[in-house]
Amino acid sequence: MNLSTNTTAIQAGARAACWLGVLLTGVPAGTTETALTPQWEPVAPGVWKATIGSPEDLTLLNAAGQAPRREALAGMPAATFPLAETEIEARLQARRTALRFPLALDEDIYGLGVDFGTLRRTGSVFQLHVDHWSGRPGRTHAPVPLYLSTHGYGVLVDSARYLDVHVGLGVRLAAQDKPPVIDRTTGGRLWSSRPRSDSVEIAVPAAGAVVYVFAGPTPLDAVRRYNLFCGGGALPPKWGLGFLTRTPIAYTAQQALAEVDAFRQRGIPLDMLGLEPGWQDQAYPCSFEWDKSRFPDPAGFLAELEQRHVRANLWFNPYVAPTAPLYGRLLPFAGSHLVWNGIVPDYSLAEPRRVFADHVRKTIVGLNPVAVGGFKVDEVDGGDQWMWPDHAAFPSGHDGEQLRQTYGLFLQRTLMEVFRGLNRRTLGQVRGTNAGASPFPFVLYNDNYNFDEFITAVANTSFAGVLWSPEVRAGTGEDMLRRVQAVCFSPLALFNGWATDTKLWTHAEVAGQIRDVIMLRQRLLPYWYTTFAQYHYQGTPVIRAMPLIPGFKAPAASAEAGSLDATVNPYAIGKVVEVKDQYLVGDVLLVAPIAPGVASRKVTLPAGRWYDFYTGQLAGGNETIEVTPPLTQIPLFVKEGGLIPLTDERQWAPGRDEAVPLEIRHYGESAGELSLYDDDGETFDYERGEFSWTKLQVAKDASGAWHGQVTPEKDVRPWRYTTVMWRFMTTPAPPH
Amino acid sequence: MNLSTNTTAIQAGARAACWLGVLLTGVPAGTTETALTPQWEPVAPGVWKATIGSPEDLTLLNAAGQAPRREALAGMPAATFPLAETEIEARLQARRTALRFPLALDEDIYGLGVDFGTLRRTGSVFQLHVDHWSGRPGRTHAPVPLYLSTHGYGVLVDSARYLDVHVGLGVRLAAQDKPPVIDRTTGGRLWSSRPRSDSVEIAVPAAGAVVYVFAGPTPLDAVRRYNLFCGGGALPPKWGLGFLTRTPIAYTAQQALAEVDAFRQRGIPLDMLGLEPGWQDQAYPCSFEWDKSRFPDPAGFLAELEQRHVRANLWFNPYVAPTAPLYGRLLPFAGSHLVWNGIVPDYSLAEPRRVFADHVRKTIVGLNPVAVGGFKVDEVDGGDQWMWPDHAAFPSGHDGEQLRQTYGLFLQRTLMEVFRGLNRRTLGQVRGTNAGASPFPFVLYNDNYNFDEFITAVANTSFAGVLWSPEVRAGTGEDMLRRVQAVCFSPLALFNGWATDTKLWTHAEVAGQIRDVIMLRQRLLPYWYTTFAQYHYQGTPVIRAMPLIPGFKAPAASAEAGSLDATVNPYAIGKVVEVKDQYLVGDVLLVAPIAPGVASRKVTLPAGRWYDFYTGQLAGGNETIEVTPPLTQIPLFVKEGGLIPLTDERQWAPGRDEAVPLEIRHYGESAGELSLYDDDGETFDYERGEFSWTKLQVAKDASGAWHGQVTPEKDVRPWRYTTVMWRFMTTPAPPH
């Protein structure tokens, strides 16, 4: 706390003078801040770290606790430090550490958490704060303090505090090139309520901060380095890429099994069954014990699920009820405040994490490690009305603010370690996370139900090393169909029936179409699985927002000037036009969800040529087109030369020793290539080398006919496909 | 900063042990916080102060810089400390000071800043932060950290920081009576997403805090003590209670004078003319110099205004343009960041305040101290997009957060001192303020245009020692009429035409009715002036929200249970039912504004009998009635026995030596009494005793006929009325 005695706070080369004193003469020497130029040390190829002042022990990456994928990082291009070091400044103040990074006039910033309203962050001010999204920028389920620049680098402020962020706003008196001074009365549209600054400024309310810089050369490369530095992206089990349905809150074992049977009878694929609070005998706060009236024989129930090739996903929130057997063991680690009258264990300490993991392993997962697939970790985000206050005290010495920023991280880490210990992969849901979470196989969700915001959030995950899925809960037939289409092209395909009588088949007029899109999702498993493998091994995000796509030059990021209006727009604020309602899944598949109630939409295609997924016909390239798809279709486009691998129609994901037929679709006029990933799909054996990348190639022969070729890696490892069928979508093979 | 060496932080009697350590055994001793029981010292009758830890030098009351009205406080009833001292706890943490005050289950909390959504604060969590209101609780133009309890006391946390406030939420593990643990699956409506806590908790992000407690016995008494402790309420000049119109931004002197003439020709009262940015030659940022193209002869223009009995009110924002003559003198005191490319002088220092005051006095007010009535101090609130960041550095050593919380206070104080130095009262507008502002004759405003929120804000000012006025800017005829009616029964009656061609007479069908309500406002000057005198001398708020009214037992503050809905209300949150759309002005006048587009409304009448202002007929008492007023009338009710003094019809407020006729209306069946205040209405001579309270009494004589009586104070001081006419509204005098 006492900066003046902490000599490590002043790095070598620091300008230890009063910052204002340097700038201005005659200023009263009241200010006690110290300005310094951070010193950067390389910590991995293309990754640099600066330790500024006296950072707190608990950082986000420490909370996540995962090791960098150094080999993969070493395989990336060499890079030099991407910023002008002397342009980066840290000021150690009494209440905070203020960081300043340069921002060029032609530079735009993305990232800084999974926002639901916008992708582009240039020209905005907000506080990064784990919370339920409710329209306040910065308050989100994943306020990851990582930003990506269109100039091709990334910056992570690794602090478990609420960070105040100014992106291109807040012109400094010391700035070299200040915006012009305009008289508002006569300046008209020359005057701006938000003059552009030359900085990204981030305030850390602590006596120091740890900062990382990630080189490019492209923003996508910078994200890749970030994900690899965090340990690589999550690799879910194959069944985790199937379909999940959640049952109503008070369903019994019988009702839950009947729900599975209803899916099977209707031919709707199903891999995961979500049990909501009612599986426990006390929830909000939780007992972490099966409710014996609704689930009299949990092991028997799980065996039934296993027989049906379905994994249970068990809901909980982490607040421990006084009646829980765990209570006594966790009470010594409880924070000063309760949530829904349950204690809040201090999971920043290893011992309560061990206590909780033991309980989960022994009494829940241990009942049937095949059938218990994972957990839904609820209520680790907000809102402030029910969470512990920031001033809550915890036995570790961390305060409520630090725990709020990291609670989801600690729970994901704890649960992943439980499953790793059993050598079984998991796929779960979590409602709050933060930086360092890339390796965690947990998908974010929330209670928001705004379709457009859902899609923007999915796109924003690509800048944050996290996964997010919209929800389908209820609605009219068309509403549900459009939402199911969207979730099927998000990281987790699910229906959440926890508080409704509505089923996927309630609306007969769309039931078949709902089944069809879930089946398409199921068939696309090889494409999704390879895309996740790219995330894991190469750090490349599963979802890729348009600004990450090379050659994407769209109407993005241009600000419309606003019109002055005395009652509704007194500051004449314009709105930002950007393409935030479409994204790529993997390398070649462009997804442009259609909102309920909407008949047509614009799609902005990047450079090159793009083809309709369903017909193979040319859709366009480097242009914005209008599409009016049938109700049965979510607009999908494939890049020139793209290969899309599919399985046959299946009700659940292939098991670990199951081989299935493969269909490979080729789009466009050019040759194409895909490295298809495979492993056993269920265990961590891939970490011991049990995986394969198989080269799929399509090219024309001398006669102009298309041919496909499968080239296994030299050392043939897991490859679980039987037959291969090639389909040339744009140029069908002539009949023989 | 170093708590451990600051022995003054630990008060006598403090429990200097680790708080969690006291509570729980076996807790790792990681937490470094210190818990203590604050010690309270009486600082005025019924006012106690505690200094906890090491508070910062800059507090809100220090920023306001006004002296308590000790004599008036001494005249209030003696009182004992209203809380259980041992139930108040302070915990000194590394990043903040956490305060806990007891809250009984049957206790409700009001205040904590001028919120626009709700009056009652029990069951809410928010951060007090000077900002433009945009729907975020706590972010408001007046985040005054004062709360009032229905148990009859008040608490002020006198800190210039953003304060996190939990009112009745955040149950502590250490709490004696915790809410019951309910299983959400089976508990139905017994389960609550927001279990009630036994505390008000306020976190101050500093190493200490200054706290005041104000005794009752009623909440109104506690507000009175607060206002008196701050220096007593503002006493505006009489002309400040007339009507203000603001001209379009680029109006010339000629156009402005023509606007005044248009009011006079139409017989619409006018006392103040607001000039918007265009009176300066550079605005946003500002030059503080007249624009010579639009105002070639400022002194001549002001003389013309004086001749017309109109005061100029001059807009500015405090950010200084590089072209301003003031710039060079203020640059040494500039903060590290600009606002609209203007410097932000550090007005927490006396020297730049003196520089600014000199300029204002010499070059603006000094041109004509009669005609320059005051200023509109804009843009001292927010939003974050254009204000300096919290980490901005200022020469005083204060940071951006502290300046944000106090900037409006410093400017009000500076301007009031300019006018006081000239012995002329002022009435201005300001867009951001805080605790300690009671004596400042400035009325808050903003760009929000939601009618219902306007009215709730006016009501909430009664808990905050500030004044607030809705705005009328444009709209249809009915919309404008309803809004004019509302502003005429708010502290400042104004039309703001800064960005519109619309005038008050644009809609011919309502022009006469708009004139009539402004005339009614003008005629009610004696009532308003006495009400402001009560604010000044007795601390009693001008506006009184219903919870402050003795005998008000309404459907207030009961929470409706919410209904679970999967897509729109997953936490089954109820809404609070309270009466936030009506209030009293002064002792006896109940105002129930009608929103545009609404034909009827409910009015909740307190205990006793209440009479229609217009007809004198009994409206009811201790009940909720439905009223359907004509378009010409804003619903107004007068308490049993109430006296309402009015002048004749006038185009502007009486001058200092002008005597006018008085009409006194009596309502109801009971005798009534009013102490009518008067002074010269323009200067500070009242501070030297130049004022009078005159007793007006109405009673029945032996024959049952009503009689009115005027009893001057023994030592007759200013009394500027000629004739007195009595009107018995409910029981007219029988014809003689």
PDB file of N, CA, C and O in Angstrom, chain A residues 178-184 187 190-192 195, chain B residues 281-287 319-324 327 338-343:
ATOM      1  N   LYS A 178      -3.677  17.555 -31.092  1.00  0.00           N
ATOM      2  CA  LYS A 178      -5.010  17.633 -30.507  1.00  0.00           C
ATOM      3  C   LYS A 178      -6.035  17.906 -31.604  1.00  0.00           C
ATOM      4  O   LYS A 178      -5.731  18.535 -32.620  1.00  0.00           O
ATOM      5  N   PRO A 179      -7.253  17.444 -31.395  1.00  0.00           N
ATOM      6  CA  PRO A 179      -8.315  17.792 -32.351  1.00  0.00           C
ATOM      7  C   PRO A 179      -8.523  19.303 -32.335  1.00  0.00           C
ATOM      8  O   PRO A 179      -8.183  19.978 -31.364  1.00  0.00           O
ATOM      9  N   PRO A 180      -9.078  19.842 -33.413  1.00  0.00           N
ATOM     10  CA  PRO A 180      -9.263  21.297 -33.478  1.00  0.00           C
ATOM     11  C   PRO A 180     -10.328  21.774 -32.501  1.00  0.00           C
ATOM     12  O   PRO A 180     -11.240  21.041 -32.142  1.00  0.00           O
ATOM     13  N   VAL A 181     -10.179  23.015 -32.054  1.00  0.00           N
ATOM     14  CA  VAL A 181     -11.202  23.653 -31.212  1.00  0.00           C
ATOM     15  C   VAL A 181     -12.253  24.249 -32.143  1.00  0.00           C
ATOM     16  O   VAL A 181     -11.923  25.019 -33.052  1.00  0.00           O
ATOM     17  N   ILE A 182     -13.510  23.857 -31.938  1.00  0.00           N
ATOM     18  CA  ILE A 182     -14.602  24.314 -32.800  1.00  0.00           C
ATOM     19  C   ILE A 182     -15.620  25.057 -31.936  1.00  0.00           C
ATOM     20  O   ILE A 182     -15.901  24.640 -30.814  1.00  0.00           O
ATOM     21  N   ASP A 183     -16.159  26.145 -32.469  1.00  0.00           N
ATOM     22  CA  ASP A 183     -17.253  26.827 -31.770  1.00  0.00           C
ATOM     23  C   ASP A 183     -18.554  26.117 -32.116  1.00  0.00           C
ATOM     24  O   ASP A 183     -18.930  26.000 -33.279  1.00  0.00           O
ATOM     25  N   ARG A 184     -19.234  25.627 -31.090  1.00  0.00           N
ATOM     26  CA  ARG A 184     -20.422  24.826 -31.354  1.00  0.00           C
ATOM     27  C   ARG A 184     -21.541  25.647 -31.996  1.00  0.00           C
ATOM     28  O   ARG A 184     -22.310  25.136 -32.801  1.00  0.00           O
ATOM     29  N   GLY A 187     -20.161  26.118 -35.609  1.00  0.00           N
ATOM     30  CA  GLY A 187     -19.385  25.047 -36.242  1.00  0.00           C
ATOM     31  C   GLY A 187     -20.207  23.980 -36.929  1.00  0.00           C
ATOM     32  O   GLY A 187     -19.688  23.186 -37.714  1.00  0.00           O
ATOM     33  N   LEU A 190     -19.021  20.268 -37.824  1.00  0.00           N
ATOM     34  CA  LEU A 190     -17.589  20.173 -37.530  1.00  0.00           C
ATOM     35  C   LEU A 190     -17.365  19.925 -36.050  1.00  0.00           C
ATOM     36  O   LEU A 190     -16.403  19.300 -35.638  1.00  0.00           O
ATOM     37  N   TRP A 191     -18.299  20.453 -35.238  1.00  0.00           N
ATOM     38  CA  TRP A 191     -18.178  20.260 -33.796  1.00  0.00           C
ATOM     39  C   TRP A 191     -18.573  18.830 -33.447  1.00  0.00           C
ATOM     40  O   TRP A 191     -19.552  18.299 -33.982  1.00  0.00           O
ATOM     41  N   SER A 192     -17.813  18.204 -32.575  1.00  0.00           N
ATOM     42  CA  SER A 192     -18.130  16.849 -32.147  1.00  0.00           C
ATOM     43  C   SER A 192     -18.227  16.806 -30.635  1.00  0.00           C
ATOM     44  O   SER A 192     -17.424  17.415 -29.935  1.00  0.00           O
ATOM     45  N   PRO A 195     -14.521  14.451 -29.248  1.00  0.00           N
ATOM     46  CA  PRO A 195     -13.279  14.575 -30.025  1.00  0.00           C
ATOM     47  C   PRO A 195     -12.363  13.372 -29.801  1.00  0.00           C
ATOM     48  O   PRO A 195     -12.241  12.873 -28.682  1.00  0.00           O
TER      49      PRO A 195
ATOM     50  N   ASP B 281     -18.129  34.229 -28.001  1.00  0.00           N
ATOM     51  CA  ASP B 281     -17.557  34.093 -29.340  1.00  0.00           C
ATOM     52  C   ASP B 281     -16.938  32.712 -29.557  1.00  0.00           C
ATOM     53  O   ASP B 281     -16.513  32.396 -30.677  1.00  0.00           O
ATOM     54  N   GLN B 282     -16.876  31.903 -28.502  1.00  0.00           N
ATOM     55  CA  GLN B 282     -16.402  30.519 -28.621  1.00  0.00           C
ATOM     56  C   GLN B 282     -17.048  29.740 -27.475  1.00  0.00           C
ATOM     57  O   GLN B 282     -16.950  30.151 -26.316  1.00  0.00           O
ATOM     58  N   ALA B 283     -17.711  28.669 -27.848  1.00  0.00           N
ATOM     59  CA  ALA B 283     -18.354  27.845 -26.825  1.00  0.00           C
ATOM     60  C   ALA B 283     -18.095  26.374 -27.105  1.00  0.00           C
ATOM     61  O   ALA B 283     -17.987  25.957 -28.253  1.00  0.00           O
ATOM     62  N   TYR B 284     -18.051  25.602 -26.011  1.00  0.00           N
ATOM     63  CA  TYR B 284     -17.703  24.155 -26.138  1.00  0.00           C
ATOM     64  C   TYR B 284     -16.352  23.971 -26.772  1.00  0.00           C
ATOM     65  O   TYR B 284     -16.276  23.351 -27.805  1.00  0.00           O
ATOM     66  N   PRO B 285     -15.240  24.355 -26.215  1.00  0.00           N
ATOM     67  CA  PRO B 285     -15.022  25.013 -24.930  1.00  0.00           C
ATOM     68  C   PRO B 285     -15.312  26.513 -25.024  1.00  0.00           C
ATOM     69  O   PRO B 285     -15.538  27.037 -26.099  1.00  0.00           O
ATOM     70  N   CYS B 286     -15.221  27.180 -23.881  1.00  0.00           N
ATOM     71  CA  CYS B 286     -15.739  28.539 -23.791  1.00  0.00           C
ATOM     72  C   CYS B 286     -14.640  29.611 -23.725  1.00  0.00           C
ATOM     73  O   CYS B 286     -13.545  29.371 -23.224  1.00  0.00           O
ATOM     74  N   SER B 287     -15.029  30.789 -24.219  1.00  0.00           N
ATOM     75  CA  SER B 287     -14.125  31.940 -24.148  1.00  0.00           C
ATOM     76  C   SER B 287     -14.479  32.868 -22.988  1.00  0.00           C
ATOM     77  O   SER B 287     -13.657  33.666 -22.562  1.00  0.00           O
ATOM     78  N   TYR B 319     -15.164  24.794 -19.355  1.00  0.00           N
ATOM     79  CA  TYR B 319     -13.929  24.367 -20.022  1.00  0.00           C
ATOM     80  C   TYR B 319     -13.418  25.517 -20.877  1.00  0.00           C
ATOM     81  O   TYR B 319     -14.162  26.087 -21.665  1.00  0.00           O
ATOM     82  N   VAL B 320     -12.169  25.853 -20.693  1.00  0.00           N
ATOM     83  CA  VAL B 320     -11.633  27.127 -21.169  1.00  0.00           C
ATOM     84  C   VAL B 320     -10.911  26.930 -22.500  1.00  0.00           C
ATOM     85  O   VAL B 320      -9.969  26.138 -22.602  1.00  0.00           O
ATOM     86  N   ALA B 321     -11.373  27.673 -23.503  1.00  0.00           N
ATOM     87  CA  ALA B 321     -10.790  27.572 -24.843  1.00  0.00           C
ATOM     88  C   ALA B 321      -9.411  28.225 -24.883  1.00  0.00           C
ATOM     89  O   ALA B 321      -9.172  29.206 -24.181  1.00  0.00           O
ATOM     90  N   PRO B 322      -8.532  27.662 -25.711  1.00  0.00           N
ATOM     91  CA  PRO B 322      -7.191  28.267 -25.837  1.00  0.00           C
ATOM     92  C   PRO B 322      -7.241  29.721 -26.285  1.00  0.00           C
ATOM     93  O   PRO B 322      -6.323  30.479 -25.994  1.00  0.00           O
ATOM     94  N   THR B 323      -8.314  30.119 -26.956  1.00  0.00           N
ATOM     95  CA  THR B 323      -8.438  31.512 -27.403  1.00  0.00           C
ATOM     96  C   THR B 323      -8.960  32.440 -26.315  1.00  0.00           C
ATOM     97  O   THR B 323      -8.997  33.651 -26.509  1.00  0.00           O
ATOM     98  N   ALA B 324      -9.383  31.903 -25.198  1.00  0.00           N
ATOM     99  CA  ALA B 324      -9.975  32.741 -24.153  1.00  0.00           C
ATOM    100  C   ALA B 324      -8.905  33.574 -23.466  1.00  0.00           C
ATOM    101  O   ALA B 324      -7.809  33.081 -23.188  1.00  0.00           O
ATOM    102  N   TYR B 327      -7.364  31.921 -20.560  1.00  0.00           N
ATOM    103  CA  TYR B 327      -6.631  30.657 -20.720  1.00  0.00           C
ATOM    104  C   TYR B 327      -5.262  30.676 -20.056  1.00  0.00           C
ATOM    105  O   TYR B 327      -4.924  29.789 -19.277  1.00  0.00           O
ATOM    106  N   LEU B 338      -8.445  17.237 -21.266  1.00  0.00           N
ATOM    107  CA  LEU B 338      -9.282  18.311 -21.776  1.00  0.00           C
ATOM    108  C   LEU B 338     -10.741  17.856 -21.846  1.00  0.00           C
ATOM    109  O   LEU B 338     -11.032  16.662 -21.851  1.00  0.00           O
ATOM    110  N   VAL B 339     -11.645  18.808 -21.903  1.00  0.00           N
ATOM    111  CA  VAL B 339     -13.036  18.527 -22.224  1.00  0.00           C
ATOM    112  C   VAL B 339     -13.388  19.384 -23.432  1.00  0.00           C
ATOM    113  O   VAL B 339     -13.248  20.608 -23.374  1.00  0.00           O
ATOM    114  N   TRP B 340     -13.824  18.735 -24.501  1.00  0.00           N
ATOM    115  CA  TRP B 340     -14.062  19.432 -25.772  1.00  0.00           C
ATOM    116  C   TRP B 340     -12.874  20.325 -26.121  1.00  0.00           C
ATOM    117  O   TRP B 340     -13.032  21.454 -26.548  1.00  0.00           O
ATOM    118  N   ASN B 341     -11.701  19.832 -25.838  1.00  0.00           N
ATOM    119  CA  ASN B 341     -10.450  20.507 -26.170  1.00  0.00           C
ATOM    120  C   ASN B 341     -10.205  21.778 -25.367  1.00  0.00           C
ATOM    121  O   ASN B 341      -9.303  22.548 -25.692  1.00  0.00           O
ATOM    122  N   GLY B 342     -10.977  21.982 -24.315  1.00  0.00           N
ATOM    123  CA  GLY B 342     -10.707  23.089 -23.403  1.00  0.00           C
ATOM    124  C   GLY B 342     -10.056  22.567 -22.129  1.00  0.00           C
ATOM    125  O   GLY B 342     -10.271  21.413 -21.742  1.00  0.00           O
ATOM    126  N   ILE B 343      -9.300  23.410 -21.477  1.00  0.00           N
ATOM    127  CA  ILE B 343      -8.680  22.971 -20.216  1.00  0.00           C
ATOM    128  C   ILE B 343      -9.724  22.931 -19.104  1.00  0.00           C
ATOM    129  O   ILE B 343     -10.740  23.627 -19.143  1.00  0.00           O
TER     130      ILE B 343
END
